[in-house]
């Protein structure tokens, strides 16, 4: 799975995407992540990438041109690069937006099945000129009902969740919560843990080895 991220702040991704599960997935070429900065291609002589909003109001809006230039380059250049076997490239473009459709695991799963390349466009300031979504045919996606400072965190959340759906990333396919009965309430050793004079015990059903009862318990917790 190939992720392309259009962002003014690529350094924000360094720590999260270069550690743990995502680092391993990148090292094994199961996922591939590339960054593109509108500031590097803006034709504005002062390297500006934003301007005041039409109609007035506070804040600045990211200009369409540098983003569309990058998007065109990614789609054209990447399209020419062959994938292993006979797989054909299929792109999806996503504009991160607090007003967009809500991101879910079901969305992650179907996207990974259908597409080889996902382009994320991360907004900053008051957002992105709406013509970017029109021209690219992007889906507007939100990661929750709150407003973040920029789309970078939202893109990282989505890359994490999407990557879990890529074959081989979790190592053991049974690690996917959707593939098994899972509970939010998990325990590990020791079976009894004492804190400030009180003992906290693991529910006995989990230690007794009856898998039918364990599954029933997990459905409820
Ligand atoms: N008033 C703007 C709006 O409603 O789009 C808020 C812009 S916000 C300060 C800047 C950028 O952060 C957005 O363009 C978007 O890319 C990103 N963003 C903020 N909250 C988000 C969310 N919940 N989900 C996805 N992206 C978000």
mmCIF file of N, CA and C in Angstrom, residues 4-10 12-13 34-38 49 61-63 67 70 93-98 119-129 132 138-139 141 148-159:
data_model
loop_
_atom_site.group_PDB
_atom_site.id
_atom_site.type_symbol
_atom_site.label_atom_id
_atom_site.label_comp_id
_atom_site.label_asym_id
_atom_site.label_seq_id
_atom_site.Cartn_x
_atom_site.Cartn_y
_atom_site.Cartn_z
ATOM 1 N N UNK A 4 0.717 8.738 0.037
ATOM 2 C CA UNK A 4 1.360 9.982 -0.402
ATOM 3 C C UNK A 4 0.741 11.097 0.439
ATOM 4 N N UNK A 5 1.591 11.874 1.116
ATOM 5 C CA UNK A 5 1.045 12.885 2.034
ATOM 6 C C UNK A 5 1.473 14.266 1.585
ATOM 7 N N UNK A 6 0.491 15.099 1.249
ATOM 8 C CA UNK A 6 0.775 16.495 0.895
ATOM 9 C C UNK A 6 0.618 17.310 2.169
ATOM 10 N N UNK A 7 1.726 17.901 2.624
ATOM 11 C CA UNK A 7 1.711 18.594 3.916
ATOM 12 C C UNK A 7 2.739 19.715 3.937
ATOM 13 N N UNK A 8 2.420 20.765 4.672
ATOM 14 C CA UNK A 8 3.384 21.849 4.879
ATOM 15 C C UNK A 8 4.378 21.486 5.980
ATOM 16 N N UNK A 9 4.069 20.419 6.745
ATOM 17 C CA UNK A 9 4.912 20.075 7.902
ATOM 18 C C UNK A 9 5.280 18.589 7.922
ATOM 19 N N UNK A 10 6.079 18.142 6.933
ATOM 20 C CA UNK A 10 6.426 16.711 6.883
ATOM 21 C C UNK A 10 7.174 16.225 8.124
ATOM 22 N N UNK A 12 6.564 16.616 11.109
ATOM 23 C CA UNK A 12 5.660 16.177 12.180
ATOM 24 C C UNK A 12 5.459 14.666 12.164
ATOM 25 N N UNK A 13 5.714 14.032 11.020
ATOM 26 C CA UNK A 13 5.456 12.595 10.885
ATOM 27 C C UNK A 13 6.629 11.738 11.357
ATOM 28 N N UNK A 34 5.328 8.602 1.318
ATOM 29 C CA UNK A 34 6.133 9.703 0.764
ATOM 30 C C UNK A 34 5.465 11.036 1.056
ATOM 31 N N UNK A 35 6.295 12.063 1.180
ATOM 32 C CA UNK A 35 5.796 13.388 1.556
ATOM 33 C C UNK A 35 6.076 14.409 0.458
ATOM 34 N N UNK A 36 5.188 15.380 0.349
ATOM 35 C CA UNK A 36 5.287 16.399 -0.696
ATOM 36 C C UNK A 36 4.871 17.725 -0.059
ATOM 37 N N UNK A 37 5.737 18.739 -0.168
ATOM 38 C CA UNK A 37 5.467 20.008 0.516
ATOM 39 C C UNK A 37 5.060 21.095 -0.488
ATOM 40 N N UNK A 38 3.852 21.645 -0.357
ATOM 41 C CA UNK A 38 3.414 22.693 -1.284
ATOM 42 C C UNK A 38 4.385 23.877 -1.331
ATOM 43 N N UNK A 49 2.000 30.052 0.502
ATOM 44 C CA UNK A 49 1.136 28.935 0.094
ATOM 45 C C UNK A 49 -0.301 29.179 0.541
ATOM 46 N N UNK A 61 -6.279 30.801 3.977
ATOM 47 C CA UNK A 61 -6.723 29.572 3.305
ATOM 48 C C UNK A 61 -5.579 29.060 2.430
ATOM 49 N N UNK A 62 -5.352 27.755 2.434
ATOM 50 C CA UNK A 62 -4.286 27.196 1.593
ATOM 51 C C UNK A 62 -4.683 27.308 0.126
ATOM 52 N N UNK A 63 -3.776 27.807 -0.696
ATOM 53 C CA UNK A 63 -4.064 28.043 -2.116
ATOM 54 C C UNK A 63 -4.120 26.717 -2.886
ATOM 55 N N UNK A 67 -0.962 22.775 -4.392
ATOM 56 C CA UNK A 67 -1.461 21.440 -4.021
ATOM 57 C C UNK A 67 -1.820 20.649 -5.276
ATOM 58 N N UNK A 70 1.257 19.406 -7.078
ATOM 59 C CA UNK A 70 1.834 18.210 -6.459
ATOM 60 C C UNK A 70 0.984 16.980 -6.767
ATOM 61 N N UNK A 93 -7.996 9.890 -3.378
ATOM 62 C CA UNK A 93 -7.497 11.124 -2.768
ATOM 63 C C UNK A 93 -8.403 11.504 -1.605
ATOM 64 N N UNK A 94 -7.767 11.869 -0.495
ATOM 65 C CA UNK A 94 -8.514 12.230 0.714
ATOM 66 C C UNK A 94 -8.086 13.621 1.170
ATOM 67 N N UNK A 95 -9.070 14.506 1.342
ATOM 68 C CA UNK A 95 -8.790 15.803 1.971
ATOM 69 C C UNK A 95 -9.230 15.683 3.426
ATOM 70 N N UNK A 96 -8.302 15.885 4.351
ATOM 71 C CA UNK A 96 -8.658 15.824 5.764
ATOM 72 C C UNK A 96 -9.476 17.054 6.121
ATOM 73 N N UNK A 97 -10.632 16.816 6.721
ATOM 74 C CA UNK A 97 -11.528 17.941 7.009
ATOM 75 C C UNK A 97 -12.420 17.605 8.199
ATOM 76 N N UNK A 98 -12.516 18.506 9.190
ATOM 77 C CA UNK A 98 -13.377 18.199 10.347
ATOM 78 C C UNK A 98 -14.848 18.049 9.952
ATOM 79 N N UNK A 119 -3.728 9.254 -1.480
ATOM 80 C CA UNK A 119 -3.100 10.579 -1.353
ATOM 81 C C UNK A 119 -3.854 11.355 -0.274
ATOM 82 N N UNK A 120 -3.135 11.789 0.763
ATOM 83 C CA UNK A 120 -3.738 12.602 1.818
ATOM 84 C C UNK A 120 -3.372 14.062 1.585
ATOM 85 N N UNK A 121 -4.357 14.936 1.679
ATOM 86 C CA UNK A 121 -4.064 16.377 1.592
ATOM 87 C C UNK A 121 -4.380 16.983 2.957
ATOM 88 N N UNK A 122 -3.318 17.439 3.640
ATOM 89 C CA UNK A 122 -3.465 17.941 5.006
ATOM 90 C C UNK A 122 -3.675 19.450 4.991
ATOM 91 N N UNK A 123 -4.757 19.878 5.604
ATOM 92 C CA UNK A 123 -5.020 21.313 5.705
ATOM 93 C C UNK A 123 -4.305 21.922 6.897
ATOM 94 N N UNK A 124 -4.148 23.246 6.825
ATOM 95 C CA UNK A 124 -3.649 24.058 7.947
ATOM 96 C C UNK A 124 -4.443 25.355 7.929
ATOM 97 N N UNK A 125 -4.239 26.189 8.900
ATOM 98 C CA UNK A 125 -4.914 27.498 8.993
ATOM 99 C C UNK A 125 -6.435 27.314 8.972
ATOM 100 N N UNK A 126 -7.152 28.033 8.094
ATOM 101 C CA UNK A 126 -8.619 27.894 8.054
ATOM 102 C C UNK A 126 -9.058 26.780 7.105
ATOM 103 N N UNK A 127 -8.099 26.094 6.510
ATOM 104 C CA UNK A 127 -8.441 24.994 5.611
ATOM 105 C C UNK A 127 -7.879 25.201 4.216
ATOM 106 N N UNK A 128 -8.459 24.447 3.262
ATOM 107 C CA UNK A 128 -7.913 24.371 1.898
ATOM 108 C C UNK A 128 -8.945 24.918 0.920
ATOM 109 N N UNK A 129 -8.503 25.651 -0.083
ATOM 110 C CA UNK A 129 -9.394 26.136 -1.153
ATOM 111 C C UNK A 129 -10.247 24.953 -1.647
ATOM 112 N N UNK A 132 -9.704 22.385 -4.596
ATOM 113 C CA UNK A 132 -8.786 21.228 -4.564
ATOM 114 C C UNK A 132 -9.593 19.931 -4.547
ATOM 115 N N UNK A 138 -11.556 14.361 -4.531
ATOM 116 C CA UNK A 138 -11.221 13.807 -3.213
ATOM 117 C C UNK A 138 -12.450 13.553 -2.361
ATOM 118 N N UNK A 139 -12.294 12.592 -1.445
ATOM 119 C CA UNK A 139 -13.289 12.411 -0.387
ATOM 120 C C UNK A 139 -12.849 13.275 0.797
ATOM 121 N N UNK A 141 -12.655 13.634 4.623
ATOM 122 C CA UNK A 141 -12.726 12.686 5.736
ATOM 123 C C UNK A 141 -12.326 13.366 7.052
ATOM 124 N N UNK A 148 -8.794 19.982 14.918
ATOM 125 C CA UNK A 148 -7.350 19.943 15.157
ATOM 126 C C UNK A 148 -6.703 21.148 14.493
ATOM 127 N N UNK A 149 -5.428 21.381 14.826
ATOM 128 C CA UNK A 149 -4.706 22.503 14.225
ATOM 129 C C UNK A 149 -4.385 22.248 12.761
ATOM 130 N N UNK A 150 -4.230 20.964 12.421
ATOM 131 C CA UNK A 150 -3.884 20.634 11.031
ATOM 132 C C UNK A 150 -4.257 19.203 10.712
ATOM 133 N N UNK A 151 -4.162 18.842 9.438
ATOM 134 C CA UNK A 151 -4.561 17.499 9.011
ATOM 135 C C UNK A 151 -3.510 16.430 9.261
ATOM 136 N N UNK A 152 -2.315 16.819 9.743
ATOM 137 C CA UNK A 152 -1.224 15.842 9.868
ATOM 138 C C UNK A 152 -1.552 14.731 10.863
ATOM 139 N N UNK A 153 -2.060 15.112 12.038
ATOM 140 C CA UNK A 153 -2.413 14.074 13.026
ATOM 141 C C UNK A 153 -3.490 13.159 12.470
ATOM 142 N N UNK A 154 -4.451 13.739 11.783
ATOM 143 C CA UNK A 154 -5.541 12.940 11.205
ATOM 144 C C UNK A 154 -4.977 11.961 10.169
ATOM 145 N N UNK A 155 -4.030 12.414 9.349
ATOM 146 C CA UNK A 155 -3.431 11.526 8.350
ATOM 147 C C UNK A 155 -2.682 10.390 9.042
ATOM 148 N N UNK A 156 -1.986 10.708 10.136
ATOM 149 C CA UNK A 156 -1.250 9.653 10.849
ATOM 150 C C UNK A 156 -2.200 8.626 11.453
ATOM 151 N N UNK A 157 -3.289 9.108 12.014
ATOM 152 C CA UNK A 157 -4.296 8.185 12.576
ATOM 153 C C UNK A 157 -4.785 7.248 11.477
ATOM 154 N N UNK A 158 -5.083 7.816 10.324
ATOM 155 C CA UNK A 158 -5.620 6.997 9.233
ATOM 156 C C UNK A 158 -4.558 6.029 8.699
ATOM 157 N N UNK A 159 -3.314 6.498 8.560
ATOM 158 C CA UNK A 159 -2.245 5.617 8.047
ATOM 159 C C UNK A 159 -2.053 4.438 9.009
#
